PDB file of C-alpha atoms in Angstrom:
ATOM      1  CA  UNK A 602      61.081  -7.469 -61.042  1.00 48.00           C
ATOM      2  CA  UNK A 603      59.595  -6.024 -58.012  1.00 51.00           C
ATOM      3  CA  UNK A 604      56.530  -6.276 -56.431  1.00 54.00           C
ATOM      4  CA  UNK A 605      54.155  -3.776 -56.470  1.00 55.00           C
ATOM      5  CA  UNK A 606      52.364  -3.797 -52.407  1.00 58.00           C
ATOM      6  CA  UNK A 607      48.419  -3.035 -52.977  1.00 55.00           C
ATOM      7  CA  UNK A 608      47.521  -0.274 -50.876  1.00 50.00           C
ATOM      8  CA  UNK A 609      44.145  -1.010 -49.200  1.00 55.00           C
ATOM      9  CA  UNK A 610      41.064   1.138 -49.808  1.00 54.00           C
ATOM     10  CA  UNK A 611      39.620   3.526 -47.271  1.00 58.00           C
ATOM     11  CA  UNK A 612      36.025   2.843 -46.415  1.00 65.00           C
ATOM     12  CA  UNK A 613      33.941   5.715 -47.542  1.00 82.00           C
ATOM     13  CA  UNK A 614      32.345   7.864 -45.487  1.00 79.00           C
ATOM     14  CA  UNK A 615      28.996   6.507 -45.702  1.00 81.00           C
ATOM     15  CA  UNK A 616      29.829   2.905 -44.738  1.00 83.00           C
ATOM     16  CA  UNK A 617      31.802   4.035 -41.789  1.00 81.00           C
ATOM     17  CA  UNK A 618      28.343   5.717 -40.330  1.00 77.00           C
ATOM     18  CA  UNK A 619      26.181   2.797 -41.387  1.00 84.00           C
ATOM     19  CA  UNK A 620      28.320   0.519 -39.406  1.00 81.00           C
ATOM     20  CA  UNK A 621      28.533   2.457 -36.754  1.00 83.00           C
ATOM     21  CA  UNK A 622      24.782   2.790 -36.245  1.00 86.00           C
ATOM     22  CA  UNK A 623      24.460  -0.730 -36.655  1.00 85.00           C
ATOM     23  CA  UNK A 624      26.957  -1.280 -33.813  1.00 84.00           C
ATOM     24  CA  UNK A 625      25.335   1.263 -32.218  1.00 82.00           C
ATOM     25  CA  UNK A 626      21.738  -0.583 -32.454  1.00 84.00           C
ATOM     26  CA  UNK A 627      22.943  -3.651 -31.138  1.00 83.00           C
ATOM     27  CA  UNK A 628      24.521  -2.298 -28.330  1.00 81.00           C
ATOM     28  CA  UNK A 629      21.334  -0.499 -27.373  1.00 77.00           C
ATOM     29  CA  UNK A 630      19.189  -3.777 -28.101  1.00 79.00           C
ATOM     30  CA  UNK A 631      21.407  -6.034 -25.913  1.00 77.00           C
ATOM     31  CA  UNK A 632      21.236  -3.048 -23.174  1.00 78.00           C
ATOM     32  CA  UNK A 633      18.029  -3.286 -23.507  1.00 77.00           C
ATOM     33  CA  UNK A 634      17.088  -7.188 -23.357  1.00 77.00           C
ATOM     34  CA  UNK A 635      19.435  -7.933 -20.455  1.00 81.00           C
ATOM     35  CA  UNK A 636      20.859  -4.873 -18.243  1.00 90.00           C
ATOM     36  CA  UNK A 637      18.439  -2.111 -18.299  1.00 94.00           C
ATOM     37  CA  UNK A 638      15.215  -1.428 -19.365  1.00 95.00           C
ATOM     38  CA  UNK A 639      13.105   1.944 -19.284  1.00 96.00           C
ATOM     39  CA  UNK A 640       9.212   1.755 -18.559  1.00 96.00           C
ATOM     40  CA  UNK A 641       6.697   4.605 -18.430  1.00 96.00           C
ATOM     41  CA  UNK A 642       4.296   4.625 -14.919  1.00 96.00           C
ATOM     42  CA  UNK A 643       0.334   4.492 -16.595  1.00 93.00           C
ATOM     43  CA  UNK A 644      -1.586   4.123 -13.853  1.00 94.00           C
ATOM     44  CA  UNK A 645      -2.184   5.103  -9.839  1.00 95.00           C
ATOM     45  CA  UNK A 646      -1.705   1.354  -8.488  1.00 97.00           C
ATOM     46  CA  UNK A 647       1.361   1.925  -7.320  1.00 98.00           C
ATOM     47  CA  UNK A 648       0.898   5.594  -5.756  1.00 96.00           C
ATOM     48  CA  UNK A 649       2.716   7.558  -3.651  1.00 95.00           C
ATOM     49  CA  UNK A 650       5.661   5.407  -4.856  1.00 97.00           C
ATOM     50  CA  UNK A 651       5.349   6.256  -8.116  1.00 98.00           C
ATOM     51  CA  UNK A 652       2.999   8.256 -10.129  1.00 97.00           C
ATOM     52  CA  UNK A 653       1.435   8.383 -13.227  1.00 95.00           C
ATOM     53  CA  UNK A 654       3.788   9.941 -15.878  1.00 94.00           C
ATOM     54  CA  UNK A 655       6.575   8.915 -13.961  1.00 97.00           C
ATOM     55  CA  UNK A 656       9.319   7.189 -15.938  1.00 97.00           C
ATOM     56  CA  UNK A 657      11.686   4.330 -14.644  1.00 98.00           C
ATOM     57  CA  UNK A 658      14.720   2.544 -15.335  1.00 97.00           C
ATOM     58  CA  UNK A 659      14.143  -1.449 -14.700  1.00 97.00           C
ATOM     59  CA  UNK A 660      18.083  -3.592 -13.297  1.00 96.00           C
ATOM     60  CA  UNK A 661      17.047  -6.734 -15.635  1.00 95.00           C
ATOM     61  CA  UNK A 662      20.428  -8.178 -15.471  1.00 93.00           C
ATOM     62  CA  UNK A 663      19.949  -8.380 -10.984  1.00 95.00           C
ATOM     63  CA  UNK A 664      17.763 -11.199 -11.246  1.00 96.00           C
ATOM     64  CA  UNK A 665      19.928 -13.429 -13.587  1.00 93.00           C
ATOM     65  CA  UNK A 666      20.636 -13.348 -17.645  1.00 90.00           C
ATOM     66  CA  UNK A 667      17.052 -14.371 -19.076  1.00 91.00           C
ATOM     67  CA  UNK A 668      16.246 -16.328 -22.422  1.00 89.00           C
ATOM     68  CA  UNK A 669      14.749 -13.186 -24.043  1.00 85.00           C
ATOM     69  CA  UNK A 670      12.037 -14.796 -25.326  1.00 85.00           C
ATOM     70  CA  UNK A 671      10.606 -17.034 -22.967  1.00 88.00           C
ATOM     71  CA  UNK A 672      12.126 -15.208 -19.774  1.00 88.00           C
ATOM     72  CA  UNK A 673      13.490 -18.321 -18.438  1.00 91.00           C
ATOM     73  CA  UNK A 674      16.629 -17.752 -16.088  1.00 89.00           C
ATOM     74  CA  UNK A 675      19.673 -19.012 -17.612  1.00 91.00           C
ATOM     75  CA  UNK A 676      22.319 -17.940 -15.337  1.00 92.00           C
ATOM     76  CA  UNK A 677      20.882 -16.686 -11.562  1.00 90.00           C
ATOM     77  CA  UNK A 678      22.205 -13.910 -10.133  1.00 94.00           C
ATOM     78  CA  UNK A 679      19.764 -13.254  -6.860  1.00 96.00           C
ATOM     79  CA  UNK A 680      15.834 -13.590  -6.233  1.00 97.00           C
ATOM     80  CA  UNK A 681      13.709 -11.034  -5.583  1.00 98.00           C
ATOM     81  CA  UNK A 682      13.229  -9.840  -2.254  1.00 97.00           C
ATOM     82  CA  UNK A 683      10.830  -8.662   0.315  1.00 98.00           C
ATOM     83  CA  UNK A 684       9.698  -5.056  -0.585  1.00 97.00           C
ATOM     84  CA  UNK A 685      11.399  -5.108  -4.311  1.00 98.00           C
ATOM     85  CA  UNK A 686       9.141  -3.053  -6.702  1.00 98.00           C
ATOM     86  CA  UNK A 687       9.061  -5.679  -9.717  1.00 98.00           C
ATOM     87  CA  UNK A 688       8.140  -5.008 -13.484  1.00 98.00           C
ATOM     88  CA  UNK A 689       7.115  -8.373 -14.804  1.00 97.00           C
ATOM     89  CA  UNK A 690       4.355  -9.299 -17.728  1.00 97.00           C
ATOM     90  CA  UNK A 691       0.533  -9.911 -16.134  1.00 97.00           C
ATOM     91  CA  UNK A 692      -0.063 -13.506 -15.583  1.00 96.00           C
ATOM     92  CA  UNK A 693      -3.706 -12.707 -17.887  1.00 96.00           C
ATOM     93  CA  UNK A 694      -2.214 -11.191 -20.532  1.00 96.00           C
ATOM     94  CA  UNK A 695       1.761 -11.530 -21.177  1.00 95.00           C
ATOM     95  CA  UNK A 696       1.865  -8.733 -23.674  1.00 95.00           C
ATOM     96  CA  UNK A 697       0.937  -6.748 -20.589  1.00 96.00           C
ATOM     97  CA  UNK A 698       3.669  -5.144 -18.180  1.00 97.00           C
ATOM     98  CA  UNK A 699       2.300  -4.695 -14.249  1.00 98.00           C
ATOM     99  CA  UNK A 700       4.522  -3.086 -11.627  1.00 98.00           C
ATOM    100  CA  UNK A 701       4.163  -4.277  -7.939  1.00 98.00           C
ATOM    101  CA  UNK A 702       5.456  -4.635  -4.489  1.00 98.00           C
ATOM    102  CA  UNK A 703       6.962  -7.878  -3.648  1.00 98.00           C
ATOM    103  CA  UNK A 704       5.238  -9.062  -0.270  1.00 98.00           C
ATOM    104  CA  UNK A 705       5.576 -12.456  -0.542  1.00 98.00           C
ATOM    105  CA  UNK A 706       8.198 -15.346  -2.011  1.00 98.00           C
ATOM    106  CA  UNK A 707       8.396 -18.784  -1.850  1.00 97.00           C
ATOM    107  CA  UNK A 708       7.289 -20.707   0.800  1.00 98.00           C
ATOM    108  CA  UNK A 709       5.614 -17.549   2.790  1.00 98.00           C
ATOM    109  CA  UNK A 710       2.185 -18.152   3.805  1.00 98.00           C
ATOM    110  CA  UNK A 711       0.329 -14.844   3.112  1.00 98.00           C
ATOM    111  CA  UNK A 712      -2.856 -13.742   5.284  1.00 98.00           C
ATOM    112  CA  UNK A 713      -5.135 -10.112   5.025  1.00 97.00           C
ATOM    113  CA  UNK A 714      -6.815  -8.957   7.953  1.00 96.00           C
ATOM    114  CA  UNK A 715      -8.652  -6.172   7.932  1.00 96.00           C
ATOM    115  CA  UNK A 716      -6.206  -4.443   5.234  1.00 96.00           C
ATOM    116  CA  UNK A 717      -3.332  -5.454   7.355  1.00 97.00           C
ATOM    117  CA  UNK A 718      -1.295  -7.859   5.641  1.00 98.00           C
ATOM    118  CA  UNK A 719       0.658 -11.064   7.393  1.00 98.00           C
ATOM    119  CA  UNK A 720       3.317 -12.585   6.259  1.00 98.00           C
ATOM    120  CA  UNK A 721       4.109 -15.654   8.321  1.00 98.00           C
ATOM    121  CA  UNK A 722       1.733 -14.533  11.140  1.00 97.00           C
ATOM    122  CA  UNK A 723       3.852 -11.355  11.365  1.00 98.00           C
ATOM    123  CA  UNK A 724       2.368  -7.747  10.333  1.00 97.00           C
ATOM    124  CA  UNK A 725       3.917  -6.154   7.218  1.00 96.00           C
ATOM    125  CA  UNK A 726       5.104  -2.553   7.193  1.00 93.00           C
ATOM    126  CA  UNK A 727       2.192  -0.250   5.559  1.00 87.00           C
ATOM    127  CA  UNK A 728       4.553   2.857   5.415  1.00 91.00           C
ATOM    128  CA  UNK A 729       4.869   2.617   1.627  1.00 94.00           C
ATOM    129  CA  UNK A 730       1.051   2.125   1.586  1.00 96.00           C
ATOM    130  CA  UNK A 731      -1.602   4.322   1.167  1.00 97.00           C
ATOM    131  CA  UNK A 732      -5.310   3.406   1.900  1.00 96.00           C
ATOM    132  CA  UNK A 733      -7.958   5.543  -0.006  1.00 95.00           C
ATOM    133  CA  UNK A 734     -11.375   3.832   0.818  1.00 95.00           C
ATOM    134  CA  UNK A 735     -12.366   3.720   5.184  1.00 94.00           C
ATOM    135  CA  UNK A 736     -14.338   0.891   4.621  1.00 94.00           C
ATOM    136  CA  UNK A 737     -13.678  -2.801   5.308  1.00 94.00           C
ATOM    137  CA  UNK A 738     -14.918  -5.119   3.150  1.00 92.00           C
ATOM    138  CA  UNK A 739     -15.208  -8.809   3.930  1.00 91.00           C
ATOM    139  CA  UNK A 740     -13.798 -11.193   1.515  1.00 82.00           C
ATOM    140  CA  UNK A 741     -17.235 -12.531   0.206  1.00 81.00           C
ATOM    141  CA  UNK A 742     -17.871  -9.140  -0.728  1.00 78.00           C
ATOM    142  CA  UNK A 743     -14.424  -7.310  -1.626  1.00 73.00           C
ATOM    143  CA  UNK A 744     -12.918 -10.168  -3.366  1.00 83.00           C
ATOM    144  CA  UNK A 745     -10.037 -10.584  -1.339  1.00 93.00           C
ATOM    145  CA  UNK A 746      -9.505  -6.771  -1.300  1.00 95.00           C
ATOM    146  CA  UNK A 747      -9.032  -6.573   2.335  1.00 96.00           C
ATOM    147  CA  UNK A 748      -9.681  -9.675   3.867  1.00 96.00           C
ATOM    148  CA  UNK A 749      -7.571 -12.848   2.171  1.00 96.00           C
ATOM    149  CA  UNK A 750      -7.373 -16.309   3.719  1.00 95.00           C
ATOM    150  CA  UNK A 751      -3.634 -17.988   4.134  1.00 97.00           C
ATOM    151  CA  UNK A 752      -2.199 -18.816   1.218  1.00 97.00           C
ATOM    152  CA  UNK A 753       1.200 -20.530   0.752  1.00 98.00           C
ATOM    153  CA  UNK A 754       3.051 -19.389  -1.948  1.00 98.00           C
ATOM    154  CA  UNK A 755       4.255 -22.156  -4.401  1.00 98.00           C
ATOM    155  CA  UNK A 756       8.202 -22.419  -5.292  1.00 97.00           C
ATOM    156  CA  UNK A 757       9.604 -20.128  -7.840  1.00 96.00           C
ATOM    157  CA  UNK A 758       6.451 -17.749  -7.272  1.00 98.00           C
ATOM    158  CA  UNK A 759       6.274 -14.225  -5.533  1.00 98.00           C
ATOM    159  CA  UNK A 760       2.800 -12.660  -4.242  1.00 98.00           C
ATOM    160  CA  UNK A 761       3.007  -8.327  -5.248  1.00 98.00           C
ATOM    161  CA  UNK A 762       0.607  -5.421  -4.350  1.00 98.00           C
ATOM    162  CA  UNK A 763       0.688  -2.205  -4.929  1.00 98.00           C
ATOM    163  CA  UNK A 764       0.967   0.438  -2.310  1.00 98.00           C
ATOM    164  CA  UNK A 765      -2.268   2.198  -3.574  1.00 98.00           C
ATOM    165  CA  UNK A 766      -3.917  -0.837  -1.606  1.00 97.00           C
ATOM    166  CA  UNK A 767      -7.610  -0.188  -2.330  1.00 97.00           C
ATOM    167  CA  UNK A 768      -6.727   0.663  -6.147  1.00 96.00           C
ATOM    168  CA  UNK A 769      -4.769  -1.799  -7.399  1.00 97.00           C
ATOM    169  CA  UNK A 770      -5.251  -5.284  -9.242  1.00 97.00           C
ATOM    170  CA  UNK A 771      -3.094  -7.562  -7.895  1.00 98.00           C
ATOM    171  CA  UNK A 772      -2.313 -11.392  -6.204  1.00 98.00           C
ATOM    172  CA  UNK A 773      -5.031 -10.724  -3.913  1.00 97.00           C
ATOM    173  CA  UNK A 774      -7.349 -10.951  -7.293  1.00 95.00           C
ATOM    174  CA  UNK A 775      -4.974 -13.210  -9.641  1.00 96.00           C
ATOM    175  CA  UNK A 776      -2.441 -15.175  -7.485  1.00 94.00           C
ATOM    176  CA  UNK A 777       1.404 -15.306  -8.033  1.00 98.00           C
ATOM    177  CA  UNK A 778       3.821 -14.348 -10.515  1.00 98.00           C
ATOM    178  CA  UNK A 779       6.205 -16.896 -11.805  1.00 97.00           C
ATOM    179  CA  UNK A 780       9.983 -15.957 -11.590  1.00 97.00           C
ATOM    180  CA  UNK A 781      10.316 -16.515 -15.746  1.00 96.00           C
ATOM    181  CA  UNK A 782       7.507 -13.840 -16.069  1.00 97.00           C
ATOM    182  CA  UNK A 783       9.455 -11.019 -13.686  1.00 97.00           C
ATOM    183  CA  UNK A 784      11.517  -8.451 -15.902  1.00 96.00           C
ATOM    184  CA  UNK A 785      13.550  -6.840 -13.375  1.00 97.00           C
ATOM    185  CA  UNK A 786      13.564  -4.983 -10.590  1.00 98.00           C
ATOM    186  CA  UNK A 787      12.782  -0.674 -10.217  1.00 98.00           C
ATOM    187  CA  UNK A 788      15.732   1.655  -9.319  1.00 97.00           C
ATOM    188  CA  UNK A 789      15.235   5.234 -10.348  1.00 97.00           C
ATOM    189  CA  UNK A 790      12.825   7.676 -11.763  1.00 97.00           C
ATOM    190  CA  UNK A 791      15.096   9.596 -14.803  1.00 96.00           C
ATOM    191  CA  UNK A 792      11.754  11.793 -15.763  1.00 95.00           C
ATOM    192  CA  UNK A 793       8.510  12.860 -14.460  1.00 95.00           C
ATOM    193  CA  UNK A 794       6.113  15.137 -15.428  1.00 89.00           C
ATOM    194  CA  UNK A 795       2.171  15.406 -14.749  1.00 87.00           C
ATOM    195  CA  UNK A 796       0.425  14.892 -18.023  1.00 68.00           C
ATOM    196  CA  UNK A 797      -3.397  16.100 -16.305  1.00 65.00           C
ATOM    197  CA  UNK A 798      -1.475  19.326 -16.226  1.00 55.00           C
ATOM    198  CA  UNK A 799      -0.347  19.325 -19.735  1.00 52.00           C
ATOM    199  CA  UNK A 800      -0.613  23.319 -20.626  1.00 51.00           C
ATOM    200  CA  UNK A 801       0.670  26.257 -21.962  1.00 48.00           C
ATOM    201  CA  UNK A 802       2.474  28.067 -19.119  1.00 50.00           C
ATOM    202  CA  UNK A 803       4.520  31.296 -18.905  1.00 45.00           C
ATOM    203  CA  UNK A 804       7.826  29.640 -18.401  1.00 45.00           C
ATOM    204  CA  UNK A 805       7.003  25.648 -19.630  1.00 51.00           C
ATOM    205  CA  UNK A 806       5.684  23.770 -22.039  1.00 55.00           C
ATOM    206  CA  UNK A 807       5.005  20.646 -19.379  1.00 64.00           C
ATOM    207  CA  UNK A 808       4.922  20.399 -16.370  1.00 85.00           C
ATOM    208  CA  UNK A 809       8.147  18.416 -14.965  1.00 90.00           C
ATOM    209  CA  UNK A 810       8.145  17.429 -11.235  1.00 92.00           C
ATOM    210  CA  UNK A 811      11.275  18.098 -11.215  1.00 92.00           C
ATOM    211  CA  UNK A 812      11.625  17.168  -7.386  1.00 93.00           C
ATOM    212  CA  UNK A 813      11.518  13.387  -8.421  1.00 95.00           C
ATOM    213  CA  UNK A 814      13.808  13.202 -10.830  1.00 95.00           C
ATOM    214  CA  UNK A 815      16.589  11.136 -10.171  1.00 96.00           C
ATOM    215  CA  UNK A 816      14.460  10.038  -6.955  1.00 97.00           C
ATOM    216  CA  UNK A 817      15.669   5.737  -6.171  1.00 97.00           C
ATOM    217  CA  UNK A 818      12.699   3.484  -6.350  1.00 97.00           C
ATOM    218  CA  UNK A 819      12.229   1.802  -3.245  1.00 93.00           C
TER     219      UNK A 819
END
């Protein structure tokens, strides 16, 4: 008597697409926790590098593979660096993303003069900086805003500004930022557009820069 061969079942149409979006969600998820992230610019700290309404894409995966929950490095891949814009959650309030310069790491002893900024007793480059207010303020009376004693920064810790130096709330007010706190690093605005000149136009809806688009982030 021969035996009859089962012939296997196709999956219906409606599992295939479930499992595909599943698939398709944890792709995007793991994308998202350790390669790239995207963030959305709210605020002028970090002006004329980036503006407000500007969106960015975040390398997470450059600065090593992360626990995703507590942010600790797991396997390193490099450091940050001098100049790196960083994403990385506000040493007062974690649930809180900050962007900044990186102007100091480990073991650099950091100094403000007169809004020029030492690193090591040497001058750092203000091209990427912008400075709003004339007036110097001493340290008793700025809070550190443009006059900062030396301070050493501790191992595993980076001091950040923004380049909107007389706007933005940064080490000079709060210290360091811990390496397990840093998200990853700034590479490229995909999309821009001015939302204080959200309108009705003849030819747009919003108004895209579309100049910086595509622009890298450095």
């Amino acid at each position: 008597m021969s035996e009859e061969k089962s012939i296997p079942q196709e999956k219906s149409v409606a599992r295939e697409y479930a499992e595909a979006i599943v698939i398709a969600l944890l792709l995007a998820l793991f994308i998202r926790t350790f390669i790239v992230q995207a963030f959305k610019i709210p605020s002028g700290s970090m002006k004329n590098t980036l503006l407000v309404g500007d969106h960015i894409l975040v390398n997470k995966f450059l600065y090593g593979i992360r626990n995703p929950v507590s942010g600790h490095v797991l396997i390193p891949v490099t450091k940050p660096q001098h100049n790196d814009v960083i994403v990385f959650k506000y040493p007062l309030n974690p649930d809180q993303d900050y962007i900044k310069r990186v102007i100091g790491v480990e073991g650099d002893t950091v100094e403000i003069i007169d809004k020029q900024v030492y690193v090591n007793n040497q001058p750092v480059d203000n091209s990427n900086s912008i400075f709003l207010d004339p007036n110097i303020l001493p340290a008793s009376q700025g809070k550190n805003r443009d006059n900062l004693a030396p301070v050493t920064i501790p191992e595993n810790s980076y001091f950040v500004m923004g380049d909107n130096r007389d706007q933005s709330y940064d080490s000079r007010f709060w210290n360091f930022v811990e390496m397990d706190a840093i998200k990853g690093k700034a590479f490229i605005l995909y999309w821009s557009w001015d939302k204080d000149d959200f309108a009705w136009k003849w030819n747009r809806f919003f108004p895209v820069r579309w100049n910086r688009v595509g622009k890298l982030v450095h």
